[in-house]
Short mmCIF file of C-alpha atoms in Angstrom, two decimals:
data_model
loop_
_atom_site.label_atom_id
_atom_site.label_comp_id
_atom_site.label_asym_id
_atom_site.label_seq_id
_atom_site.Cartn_x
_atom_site.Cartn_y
_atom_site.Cartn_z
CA UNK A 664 55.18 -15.62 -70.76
CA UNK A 665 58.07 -13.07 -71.51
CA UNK A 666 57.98 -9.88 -70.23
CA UNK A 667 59.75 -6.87 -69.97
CA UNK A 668 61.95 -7.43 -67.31
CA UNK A 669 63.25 -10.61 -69.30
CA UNK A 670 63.98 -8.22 -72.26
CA UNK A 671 66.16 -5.92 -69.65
CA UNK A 672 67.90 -8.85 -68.21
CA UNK A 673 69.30 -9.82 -71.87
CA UNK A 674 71.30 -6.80 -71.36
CA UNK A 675 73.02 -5.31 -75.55
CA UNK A 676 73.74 -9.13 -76.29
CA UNK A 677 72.09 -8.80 -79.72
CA UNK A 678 72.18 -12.49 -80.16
CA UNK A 679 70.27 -12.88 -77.54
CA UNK A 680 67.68 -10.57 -77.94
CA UNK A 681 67.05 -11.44 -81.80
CA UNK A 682 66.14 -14.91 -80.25
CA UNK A 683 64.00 -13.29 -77.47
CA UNK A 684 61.98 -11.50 -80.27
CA UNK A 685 61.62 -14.83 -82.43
CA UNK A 686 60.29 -16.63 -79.04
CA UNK A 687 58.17 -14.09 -77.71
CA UNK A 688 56.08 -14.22 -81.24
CA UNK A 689 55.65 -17.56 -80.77
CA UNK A 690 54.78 -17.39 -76.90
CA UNK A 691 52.71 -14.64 -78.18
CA UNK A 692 50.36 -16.82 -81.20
CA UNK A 693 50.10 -20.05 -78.82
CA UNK A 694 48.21 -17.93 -75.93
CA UNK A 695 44.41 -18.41 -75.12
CA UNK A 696 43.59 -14.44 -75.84
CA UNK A 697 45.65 -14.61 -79.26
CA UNK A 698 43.58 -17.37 -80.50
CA UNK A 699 40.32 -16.13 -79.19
CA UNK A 700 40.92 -12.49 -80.72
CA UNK A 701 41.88 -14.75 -83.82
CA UNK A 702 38.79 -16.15 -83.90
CA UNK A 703 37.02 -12.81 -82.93
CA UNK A 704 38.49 -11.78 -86.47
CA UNK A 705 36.29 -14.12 -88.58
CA UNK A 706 33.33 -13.56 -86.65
CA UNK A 707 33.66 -9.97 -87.26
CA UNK A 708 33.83 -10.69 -91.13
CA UNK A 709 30.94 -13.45 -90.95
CA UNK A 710 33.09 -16.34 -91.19
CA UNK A 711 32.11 -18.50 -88.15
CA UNK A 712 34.81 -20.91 -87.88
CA UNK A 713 32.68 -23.51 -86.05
CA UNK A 714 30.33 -23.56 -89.13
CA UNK A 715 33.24 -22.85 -91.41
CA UNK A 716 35.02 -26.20 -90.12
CA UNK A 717 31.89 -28.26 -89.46
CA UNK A 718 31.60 -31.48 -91.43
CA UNK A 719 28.15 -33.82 -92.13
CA UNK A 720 29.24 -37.48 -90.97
CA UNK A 721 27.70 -40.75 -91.96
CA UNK A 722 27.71 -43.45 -89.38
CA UNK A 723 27.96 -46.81 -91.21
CA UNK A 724 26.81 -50.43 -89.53
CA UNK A 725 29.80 -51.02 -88.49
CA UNK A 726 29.51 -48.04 -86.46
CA UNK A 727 32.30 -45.70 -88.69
CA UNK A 728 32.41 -42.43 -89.78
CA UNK A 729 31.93 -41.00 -93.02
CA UNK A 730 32.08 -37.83 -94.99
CA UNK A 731 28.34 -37.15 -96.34
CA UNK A 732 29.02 -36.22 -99.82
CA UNK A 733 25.52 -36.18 -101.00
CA UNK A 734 23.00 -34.18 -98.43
CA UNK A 735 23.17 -30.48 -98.66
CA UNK A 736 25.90 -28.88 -95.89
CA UNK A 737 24.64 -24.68 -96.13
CA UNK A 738 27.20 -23.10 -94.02
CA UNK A 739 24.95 -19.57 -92.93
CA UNK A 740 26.97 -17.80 -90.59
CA UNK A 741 25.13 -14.83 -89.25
CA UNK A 742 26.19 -10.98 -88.57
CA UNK A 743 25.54 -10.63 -84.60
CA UNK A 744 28.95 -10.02 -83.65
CA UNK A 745 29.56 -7.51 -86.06
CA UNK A 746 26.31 -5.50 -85.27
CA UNK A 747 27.18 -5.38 -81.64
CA UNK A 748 30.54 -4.37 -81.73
CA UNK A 749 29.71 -1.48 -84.58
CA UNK A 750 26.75 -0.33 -82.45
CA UNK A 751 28.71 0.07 -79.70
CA UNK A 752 32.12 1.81 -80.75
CA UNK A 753 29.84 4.02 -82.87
CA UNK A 754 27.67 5.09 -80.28
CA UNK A 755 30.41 6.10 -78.66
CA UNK A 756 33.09 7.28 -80.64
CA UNK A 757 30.91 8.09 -83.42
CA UNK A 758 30.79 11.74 -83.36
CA UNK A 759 34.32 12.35 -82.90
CA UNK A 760 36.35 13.70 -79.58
CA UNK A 761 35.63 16.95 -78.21
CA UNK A 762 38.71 18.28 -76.50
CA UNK A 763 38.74 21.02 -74.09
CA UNK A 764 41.62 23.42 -76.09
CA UNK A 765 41.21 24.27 -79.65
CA UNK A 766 44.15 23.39 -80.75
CA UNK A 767 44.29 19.94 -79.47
CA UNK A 768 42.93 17.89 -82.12
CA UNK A 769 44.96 19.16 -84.83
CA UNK A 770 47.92 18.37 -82.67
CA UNK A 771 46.51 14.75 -82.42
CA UNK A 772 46.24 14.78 -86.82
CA UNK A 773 42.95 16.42 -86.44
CA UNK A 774 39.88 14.28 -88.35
CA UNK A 775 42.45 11.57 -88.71
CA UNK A 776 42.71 11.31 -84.63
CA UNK A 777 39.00 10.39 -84.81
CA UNK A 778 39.47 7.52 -87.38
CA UNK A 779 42.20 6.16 -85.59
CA UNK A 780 40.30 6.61 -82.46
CA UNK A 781 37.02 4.58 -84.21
CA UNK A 782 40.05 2.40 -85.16
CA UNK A 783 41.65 1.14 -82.09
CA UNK A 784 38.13 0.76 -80.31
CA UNK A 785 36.77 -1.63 -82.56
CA UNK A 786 39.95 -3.70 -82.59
CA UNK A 787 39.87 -3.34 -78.92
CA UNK A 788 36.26 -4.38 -78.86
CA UNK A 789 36.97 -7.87 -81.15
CA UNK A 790 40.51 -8.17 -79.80
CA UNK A 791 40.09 -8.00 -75.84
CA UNK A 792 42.93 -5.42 -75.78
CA UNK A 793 44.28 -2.85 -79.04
CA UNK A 794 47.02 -0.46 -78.92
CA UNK A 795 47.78 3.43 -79.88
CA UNK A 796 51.29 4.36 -80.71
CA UNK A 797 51.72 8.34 -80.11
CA UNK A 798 53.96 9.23 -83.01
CA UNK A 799 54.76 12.76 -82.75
CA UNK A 800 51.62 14.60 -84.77
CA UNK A 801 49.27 11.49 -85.05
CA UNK A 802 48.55 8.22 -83.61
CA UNK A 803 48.81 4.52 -85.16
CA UNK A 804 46.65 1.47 -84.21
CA UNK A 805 48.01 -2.02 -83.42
CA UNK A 806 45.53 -5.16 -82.77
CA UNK A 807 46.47 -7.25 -80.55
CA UNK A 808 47.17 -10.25 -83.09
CA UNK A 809 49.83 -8.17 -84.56
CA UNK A 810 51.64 -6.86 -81.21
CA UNK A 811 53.26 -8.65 -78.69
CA UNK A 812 52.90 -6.75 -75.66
CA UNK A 813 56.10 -6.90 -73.05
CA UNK A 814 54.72 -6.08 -69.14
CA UNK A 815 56.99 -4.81 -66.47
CA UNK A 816 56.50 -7.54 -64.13
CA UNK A 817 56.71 -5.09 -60.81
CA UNK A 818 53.92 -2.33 -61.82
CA UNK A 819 52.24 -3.79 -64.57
CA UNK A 820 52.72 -0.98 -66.65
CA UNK A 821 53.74 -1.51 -70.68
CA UNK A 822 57.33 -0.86 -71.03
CA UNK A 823 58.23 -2.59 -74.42
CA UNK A 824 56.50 -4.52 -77.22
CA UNK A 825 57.30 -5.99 -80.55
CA UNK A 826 55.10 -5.28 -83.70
CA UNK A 827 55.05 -8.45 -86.17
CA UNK A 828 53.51 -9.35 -89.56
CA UNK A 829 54.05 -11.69 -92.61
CA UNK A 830 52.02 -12.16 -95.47
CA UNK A 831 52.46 -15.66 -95.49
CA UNK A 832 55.01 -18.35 -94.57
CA UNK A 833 56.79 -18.20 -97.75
CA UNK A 834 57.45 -14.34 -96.89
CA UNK A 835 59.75 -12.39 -94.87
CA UNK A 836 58.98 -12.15 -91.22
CA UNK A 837 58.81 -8.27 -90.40
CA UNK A 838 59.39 -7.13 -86.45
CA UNK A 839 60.14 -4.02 -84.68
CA UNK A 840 61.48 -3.81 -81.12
CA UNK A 841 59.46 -0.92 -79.28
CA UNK A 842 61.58 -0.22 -76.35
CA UNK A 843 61.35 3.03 -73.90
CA UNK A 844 64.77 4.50 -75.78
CA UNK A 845 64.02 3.50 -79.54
CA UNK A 846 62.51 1.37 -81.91
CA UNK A 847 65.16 -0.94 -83.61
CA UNK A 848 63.15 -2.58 -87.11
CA UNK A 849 64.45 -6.59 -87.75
CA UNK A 850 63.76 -8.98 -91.18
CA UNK A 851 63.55 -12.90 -91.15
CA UNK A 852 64.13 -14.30 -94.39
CA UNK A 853 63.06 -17.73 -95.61
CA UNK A 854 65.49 -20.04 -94.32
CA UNK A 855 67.54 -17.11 -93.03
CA UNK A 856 68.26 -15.76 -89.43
CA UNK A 857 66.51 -12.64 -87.59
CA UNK A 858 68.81 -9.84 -88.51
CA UNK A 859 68.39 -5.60 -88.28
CA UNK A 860 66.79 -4.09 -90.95
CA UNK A 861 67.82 -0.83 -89.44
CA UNK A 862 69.30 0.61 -85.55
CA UNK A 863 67.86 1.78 -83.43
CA UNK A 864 66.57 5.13 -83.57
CA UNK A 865 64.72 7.60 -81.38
CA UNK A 866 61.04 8.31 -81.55
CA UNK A 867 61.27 12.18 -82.72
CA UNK A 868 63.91 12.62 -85.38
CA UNK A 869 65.05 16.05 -87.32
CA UNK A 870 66.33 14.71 -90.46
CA UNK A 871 67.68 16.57 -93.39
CA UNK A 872 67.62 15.98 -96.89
CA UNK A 873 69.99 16.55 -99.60
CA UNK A 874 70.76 14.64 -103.35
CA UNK A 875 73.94 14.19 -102.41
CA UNK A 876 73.70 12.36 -98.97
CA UNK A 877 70.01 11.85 -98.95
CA UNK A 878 68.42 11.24 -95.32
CA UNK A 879 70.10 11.75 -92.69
CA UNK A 880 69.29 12.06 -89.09
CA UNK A 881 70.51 15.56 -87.22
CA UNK A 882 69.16 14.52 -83.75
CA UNK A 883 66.48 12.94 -81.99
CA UNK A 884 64.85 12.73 -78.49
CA UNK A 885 62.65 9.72 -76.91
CA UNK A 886 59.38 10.53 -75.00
CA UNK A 887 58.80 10.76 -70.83
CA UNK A 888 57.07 7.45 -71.50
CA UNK A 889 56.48 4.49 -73.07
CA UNK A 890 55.11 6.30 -76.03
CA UNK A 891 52.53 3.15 -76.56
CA UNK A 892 48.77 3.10 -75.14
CA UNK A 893 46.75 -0.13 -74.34
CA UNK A 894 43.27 0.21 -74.69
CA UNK A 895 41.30 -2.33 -73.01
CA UNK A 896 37.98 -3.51 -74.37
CA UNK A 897 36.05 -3.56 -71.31
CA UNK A 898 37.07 -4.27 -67.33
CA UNK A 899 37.18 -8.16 -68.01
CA UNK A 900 40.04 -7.37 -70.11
CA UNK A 901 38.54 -10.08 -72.76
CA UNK A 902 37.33 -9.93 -76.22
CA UNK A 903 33.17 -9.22 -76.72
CA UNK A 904 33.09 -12.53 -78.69
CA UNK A 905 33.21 -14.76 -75.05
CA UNK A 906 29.93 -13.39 -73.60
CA UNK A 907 27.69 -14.74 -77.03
CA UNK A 908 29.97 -16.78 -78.90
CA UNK A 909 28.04 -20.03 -77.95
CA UNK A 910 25.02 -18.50 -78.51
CA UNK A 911 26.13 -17.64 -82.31
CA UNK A 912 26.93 -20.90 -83.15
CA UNK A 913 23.90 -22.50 -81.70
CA UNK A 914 22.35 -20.05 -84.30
CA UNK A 915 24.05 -20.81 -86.99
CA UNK A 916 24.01 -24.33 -86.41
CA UNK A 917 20.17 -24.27 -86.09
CA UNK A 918 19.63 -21.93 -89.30
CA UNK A 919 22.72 -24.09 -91.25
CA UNK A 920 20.35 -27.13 -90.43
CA UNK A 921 17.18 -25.98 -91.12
CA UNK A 922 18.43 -24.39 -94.57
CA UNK A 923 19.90 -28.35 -95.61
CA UNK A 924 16.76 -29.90 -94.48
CA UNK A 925 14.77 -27.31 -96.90
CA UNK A 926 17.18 -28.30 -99.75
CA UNK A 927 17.12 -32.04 -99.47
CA UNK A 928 13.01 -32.00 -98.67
CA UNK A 929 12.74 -29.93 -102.23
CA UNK A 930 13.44 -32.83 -104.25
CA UNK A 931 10.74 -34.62 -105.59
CA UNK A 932 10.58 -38.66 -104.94
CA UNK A 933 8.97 -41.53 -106.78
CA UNK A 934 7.64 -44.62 -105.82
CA UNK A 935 6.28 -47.42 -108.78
CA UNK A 936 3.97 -49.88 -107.59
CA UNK A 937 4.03 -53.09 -109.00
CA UNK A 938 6.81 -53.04 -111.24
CA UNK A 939 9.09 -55.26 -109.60
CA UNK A 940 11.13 -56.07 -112.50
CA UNK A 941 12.60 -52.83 -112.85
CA UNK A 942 15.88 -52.47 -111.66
CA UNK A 943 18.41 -50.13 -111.15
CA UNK A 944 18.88 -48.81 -114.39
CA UNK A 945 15.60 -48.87 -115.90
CA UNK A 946 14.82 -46.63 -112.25
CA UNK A 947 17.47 -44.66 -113.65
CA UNK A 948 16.31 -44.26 -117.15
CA UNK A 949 12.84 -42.92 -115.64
CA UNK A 950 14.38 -40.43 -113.70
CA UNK A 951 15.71 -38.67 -116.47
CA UNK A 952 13.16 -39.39 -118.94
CA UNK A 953 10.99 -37.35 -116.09
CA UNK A 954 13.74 -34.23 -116.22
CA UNK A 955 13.81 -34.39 -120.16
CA UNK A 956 10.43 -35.08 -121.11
CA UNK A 957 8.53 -34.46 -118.00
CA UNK A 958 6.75 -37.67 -118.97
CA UNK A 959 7.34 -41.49 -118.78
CA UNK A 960 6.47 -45.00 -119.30
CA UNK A 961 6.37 -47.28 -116.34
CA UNK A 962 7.51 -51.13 -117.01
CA UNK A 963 4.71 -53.44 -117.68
CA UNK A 964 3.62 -56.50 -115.19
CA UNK A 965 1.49 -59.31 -115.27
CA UNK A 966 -1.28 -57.55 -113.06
CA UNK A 967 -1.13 -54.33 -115.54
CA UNK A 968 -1.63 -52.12 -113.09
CA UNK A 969 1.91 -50.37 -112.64
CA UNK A 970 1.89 -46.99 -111.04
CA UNK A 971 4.50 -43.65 -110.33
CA UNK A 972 3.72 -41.80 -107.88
CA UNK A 973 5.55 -38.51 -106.74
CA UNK A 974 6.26 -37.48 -103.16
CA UNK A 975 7.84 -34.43 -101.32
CA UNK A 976 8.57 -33.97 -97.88
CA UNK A 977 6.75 -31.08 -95.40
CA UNK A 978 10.20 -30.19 -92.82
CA UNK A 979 8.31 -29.00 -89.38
CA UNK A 980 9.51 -25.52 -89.13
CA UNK A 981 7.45 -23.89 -86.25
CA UNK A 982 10.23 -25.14 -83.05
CA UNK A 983 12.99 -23.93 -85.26
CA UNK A 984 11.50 -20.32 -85.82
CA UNK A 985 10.84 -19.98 -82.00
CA UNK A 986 14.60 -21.16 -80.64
CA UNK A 987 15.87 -18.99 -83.33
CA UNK A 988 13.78 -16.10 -81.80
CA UNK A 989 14.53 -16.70 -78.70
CA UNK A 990 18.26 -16.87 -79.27
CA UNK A 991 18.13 -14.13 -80.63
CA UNK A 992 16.31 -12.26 -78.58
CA UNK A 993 18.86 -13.60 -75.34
CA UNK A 994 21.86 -12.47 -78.10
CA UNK A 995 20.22 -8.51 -77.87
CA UNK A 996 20.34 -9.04 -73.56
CA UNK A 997 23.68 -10.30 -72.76
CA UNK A 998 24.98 -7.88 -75.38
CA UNK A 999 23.59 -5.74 -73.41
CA UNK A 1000 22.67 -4.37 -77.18
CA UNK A 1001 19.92 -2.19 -78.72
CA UNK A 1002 17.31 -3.92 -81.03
CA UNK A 1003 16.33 -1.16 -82.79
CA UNK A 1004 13.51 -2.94 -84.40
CA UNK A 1005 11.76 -2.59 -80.55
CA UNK A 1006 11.38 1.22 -81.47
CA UNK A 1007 11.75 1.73 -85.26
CA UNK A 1008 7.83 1.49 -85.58
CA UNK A 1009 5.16 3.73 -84.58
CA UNK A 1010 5.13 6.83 -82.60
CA UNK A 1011 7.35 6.19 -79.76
CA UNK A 1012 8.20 8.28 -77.06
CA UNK A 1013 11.34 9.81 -75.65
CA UNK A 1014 10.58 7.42 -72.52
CA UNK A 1015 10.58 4.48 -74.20
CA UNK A 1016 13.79 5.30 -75.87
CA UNK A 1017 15.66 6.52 -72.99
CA UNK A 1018 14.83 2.72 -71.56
CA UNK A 1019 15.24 1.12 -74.77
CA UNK A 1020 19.23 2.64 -74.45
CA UNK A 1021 19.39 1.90 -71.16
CA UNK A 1022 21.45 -1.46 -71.19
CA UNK A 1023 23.46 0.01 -74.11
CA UNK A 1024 24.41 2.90 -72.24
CA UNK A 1025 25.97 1.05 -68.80
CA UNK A 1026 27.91 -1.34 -71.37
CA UNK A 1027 29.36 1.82 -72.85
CA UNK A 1028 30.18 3.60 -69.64
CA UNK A 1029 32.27 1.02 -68.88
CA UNK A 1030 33.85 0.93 -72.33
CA UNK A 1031 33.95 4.93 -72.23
CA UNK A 1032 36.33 4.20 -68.96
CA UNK A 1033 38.72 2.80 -71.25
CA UNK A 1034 38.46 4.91 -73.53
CA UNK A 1035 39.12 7.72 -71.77
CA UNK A 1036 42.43 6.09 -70.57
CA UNK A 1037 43.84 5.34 -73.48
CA UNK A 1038 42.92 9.34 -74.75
CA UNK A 1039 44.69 10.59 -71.41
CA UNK A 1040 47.71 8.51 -71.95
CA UNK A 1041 48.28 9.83 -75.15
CA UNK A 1042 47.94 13.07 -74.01
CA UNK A 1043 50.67 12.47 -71.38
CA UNK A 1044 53.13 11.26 -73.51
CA UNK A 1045 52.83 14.03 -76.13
CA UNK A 1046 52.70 16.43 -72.89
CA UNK A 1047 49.27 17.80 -74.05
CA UNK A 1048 47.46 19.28 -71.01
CA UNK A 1049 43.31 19.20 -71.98
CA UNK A 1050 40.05 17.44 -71.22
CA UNK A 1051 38.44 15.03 -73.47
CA UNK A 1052 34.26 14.17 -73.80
CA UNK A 1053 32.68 11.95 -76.08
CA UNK A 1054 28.90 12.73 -77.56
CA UNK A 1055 26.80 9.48 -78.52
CA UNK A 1056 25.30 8.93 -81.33
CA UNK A 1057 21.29 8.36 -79.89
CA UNK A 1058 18.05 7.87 -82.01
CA UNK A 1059 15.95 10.03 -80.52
CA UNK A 1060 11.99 11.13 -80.67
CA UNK A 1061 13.21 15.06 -82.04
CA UNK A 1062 10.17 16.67 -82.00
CA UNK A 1063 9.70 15.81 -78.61
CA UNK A 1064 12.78 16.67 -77.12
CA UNK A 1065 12.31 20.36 -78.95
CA UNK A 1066 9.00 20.72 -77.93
CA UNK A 1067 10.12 19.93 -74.01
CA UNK A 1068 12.48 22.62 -74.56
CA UNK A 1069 10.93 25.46 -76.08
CA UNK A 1070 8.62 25.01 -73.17
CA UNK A 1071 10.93 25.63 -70.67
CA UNK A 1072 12.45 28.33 -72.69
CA UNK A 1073 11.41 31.82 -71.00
CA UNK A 1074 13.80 29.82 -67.48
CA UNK A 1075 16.68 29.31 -69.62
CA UNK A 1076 19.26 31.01 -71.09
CA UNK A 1077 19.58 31.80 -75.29
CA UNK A 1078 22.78 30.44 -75.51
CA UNK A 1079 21.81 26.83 -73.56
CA UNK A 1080 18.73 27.04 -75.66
CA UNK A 1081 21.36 27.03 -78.67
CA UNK A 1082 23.44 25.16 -78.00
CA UNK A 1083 20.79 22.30 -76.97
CA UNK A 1084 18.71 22.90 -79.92
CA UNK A 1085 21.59 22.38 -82.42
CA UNK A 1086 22.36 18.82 -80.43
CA UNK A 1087 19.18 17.89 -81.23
CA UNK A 1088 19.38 18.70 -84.84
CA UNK A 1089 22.58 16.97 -85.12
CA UNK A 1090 24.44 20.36 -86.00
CA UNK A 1091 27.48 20.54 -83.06
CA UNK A 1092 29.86 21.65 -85.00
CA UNK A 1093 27.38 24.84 -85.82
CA UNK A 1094 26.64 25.70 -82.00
CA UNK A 1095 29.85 28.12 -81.89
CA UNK A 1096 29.16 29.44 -85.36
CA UNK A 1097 25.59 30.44 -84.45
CA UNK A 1098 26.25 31.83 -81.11
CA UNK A 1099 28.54 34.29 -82.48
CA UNK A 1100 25.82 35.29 -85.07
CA UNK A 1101 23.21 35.88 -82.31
CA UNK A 1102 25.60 38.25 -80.37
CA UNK A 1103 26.57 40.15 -83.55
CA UNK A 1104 23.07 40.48 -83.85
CA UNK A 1105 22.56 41.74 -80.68
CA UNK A 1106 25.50 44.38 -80.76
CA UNK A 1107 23.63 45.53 -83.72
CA UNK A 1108 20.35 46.03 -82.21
CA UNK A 1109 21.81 47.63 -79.41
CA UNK A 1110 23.81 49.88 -81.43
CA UNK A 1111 20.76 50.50 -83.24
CA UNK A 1112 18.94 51.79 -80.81
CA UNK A 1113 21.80 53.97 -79.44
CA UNK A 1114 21.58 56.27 -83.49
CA UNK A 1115 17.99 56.43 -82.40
CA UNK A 1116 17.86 57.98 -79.06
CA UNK A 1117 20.97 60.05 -80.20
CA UNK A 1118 18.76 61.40 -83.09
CA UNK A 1119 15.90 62.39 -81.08
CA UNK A 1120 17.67 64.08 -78.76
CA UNK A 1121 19.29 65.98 -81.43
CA UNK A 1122 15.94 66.77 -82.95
CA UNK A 1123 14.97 68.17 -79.47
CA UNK A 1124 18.13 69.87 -78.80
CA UNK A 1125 17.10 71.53 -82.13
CA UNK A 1126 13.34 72.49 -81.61
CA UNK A 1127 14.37 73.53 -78.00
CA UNK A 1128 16.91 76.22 -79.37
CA UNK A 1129 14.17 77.33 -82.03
CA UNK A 1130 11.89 78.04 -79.11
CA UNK A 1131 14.68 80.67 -77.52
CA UNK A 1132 15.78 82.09 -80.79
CA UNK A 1133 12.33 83.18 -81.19
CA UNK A 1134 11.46 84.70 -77.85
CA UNK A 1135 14.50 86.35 -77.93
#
């Protein structure tokens, strides 16, 4: 494993670094997590490799293996991992960030910061581990099977990586160098050596432009940090696929099975009683006189009494259905997911949703630690001073949850009312909006009511000096 102090140690020898970078990739693909999160990848686009890759053998007498060519091979690879891992980044990071500062999102590349936020989680989610580079006014996502982190060996902190991708083999190799000074970009040709693509440059640049020279760079300045993020999945530091991944391909496996047995046991079968002198071909010939015609004539014997009969096949189906319940079902607990089709029917209380959540909920604290992290880190290197919250995305029993509150609304202040009321309804970004309308309001009534005491006291002011003009 090569780390960061290794990089350091290398010193400027650029000879020696461009083969550091080639041998860290490779260090990099040939680790356990890279070829899990690899794997993670295809589940998350339902492509199970284990069904993908799985072959139907024939054993002959002999005891050898064969390819079965003619039996049905259904390869159904199901959608669990991808519901879980989209339930849970969206019920967190769903709604968007709420920062503390108004001005902090836009500083962050405002709506974008939230798509790049959705962005990183899920890959961190499939991956085991994603990554958030802090580029001056926005943030850029790197999955783990495309970065090559670099540790400091004494604190454990991130103090270099190296971003990689190729198309395919026949391609150019593309690499940057990430380092706490710079970011130097490198290109392997086909058959060609690692060389620079361009030097290295600092992270924040003021360039100018002109027709004559073009770019060029006036000056530049690095970050206080490291200026990249990890952002860990969960605690375990491991990719969501490990907790259920046997459990998906005992599913698959089970449903891949039970759809071949359904296609073989369609076909219809024939057995002819005493016609012994047919052989293979004339079997042949009545086969597809039966597709053409639907109809045939069965070879003659000495008794006279040749018969076809046809045949199909019932496949037991009833132990199948059950496991494939029950995996399921175990799928939704170690998940720790939401089955939503426990409270999608009938009238069910806010009670049994609140428990319903509950396992979701302590699965996404735990991711929400993370999270939080990797938001405060950014913040740090940017030098951004503010508070970050997260609301979750909950089906909820509305009327309900309104009705609890209006009761309790003569103890309770207008503007919690509010802003609770518009949470409800799914209208946050309204609760500012609207609480600035009800104190207009107010200052209006008020005022209101000011003109109107002002006017009768000017109408009694009046009558009163009526009354002394007269008895004078």
């Amino acid at each position: 494993m090569r780390t960061y102090n290794d990089l350091v140690a290398l010193g400027d020898n650029e000879s020696l670094r461009k083969d550091f970078i080639i041998s860290a990739i490779a260090d990099h693909k040939a680790t356990p997590e890279y070829k899990i999160a690899k794997d993670a990848e295809m589940y998350i686009k339902t492509l199970n490799p284990t069904i993908m890759e799985y072959k139907k053998l024939l054993y002959t007498i002999t005891g050898e293996a064969v390819p079965d060519n003619f039996s049905a091979n259904h390869k159904c690879a199901s959608s669990f991992f991808k519901r879980f891992v989209t339930q849970e980044n969206q019920y967190l990071l769903g709604n968007g960030a709420s920062f503390g500062e108004e001005g902090t999102k836009e500083r962050l590349g405002g709506e974008d910061f939230d798509l790049q936020l959705q962005k990183a989680g899920r890959a961190a989610l499939v991956g085991g581990l994603s990554f958030g580079f802090a580029n001056l006014d926005h943030i850029e996502v790197f999955k783990y099977t495309e970065f090559k982190p670099l540790w400091d060996e004494e604190d454990g902190s991130l103090k270099a990586g190296i971003r990689y991708w190729q198309v395919d083999d026949t391609k150019p190799l593309r690499a940057t160098l990430y380092e706490l000074d710079g970011y130097t970009e490198y290109i392997k040709r086909k058959d060609e050596e690692l060389t620079i693509l361009k030097e290295k440059r600092p992270y924040q640049q003021i360039v100018a432009k002109s027709e004559v020279d073009g770019t060029e760079i006036l000056e530049g300045k690095n970050y206080p940090t490291f200026p990249i993020i990890p952002l860990w999945g969960n605690p375990e530091h491991q990719s969501e696929l490990v907790t259920i991944r046997s459990q998906i391909d005992a599913y698959d496996l089970i449903k891949s099975g039970f759809a071949n047995d359904l296609d073989d046991a369609s076909m219809i079968y024939w057995t002819i009683s005493n016609a012994g002198g047919m052989d293979d071909v004339d079997l042949a010939q009545f086969l597809e006189r039966m597709k053409v015609v639907k109809a045939a004539v069965v070879g003659d014997d000495a008794s006279g009494n040749a018969k076809a009969e046809a045949h199909t096949l019932d496949v037991p189906y009833q132990s199948r259905e059950a496991y494939l319940t029950r995996l399921e079902a175990d799928m939704y607990k170690d998940a720790m997911a939401l089955d939503t089709t426990q409270i999608a029917a009938g009238q069910v209380t806010a009670t049994q949703i609140e428990a319903a959540y509950e396992p979701l909920n302590e699965k996404v604290d735990m991711f929400e630690y993370c999270v939080l992290e990797f938001v405060y880190g950014i913040l740090d290197v940017l030098g951004i001073d503010d508070t970050v919250s997260f609301v979750r995305s909950k089906m909820a029993n509305k009327a309900e949850e309104i009705n609890a509150l209006l009761a309790g609304a003569e103890y309770l202040s207008q503007e919690y009312i509010t802003e609770k009321l518009l949470t409800i309804l799914g209208d946050i970004d309204k609760i500012e909006e609207v609480l600035n309308q009800i104190a207009d309001d107010s200052m209006s009534r008020m005022s209101g009511g000011n003109d109107e005491e002002n006017l009768q006291e000017s109408e009694e002011n009046l009558q009163e000096e009526d009354i002394n003009n007269e008895v004078g």
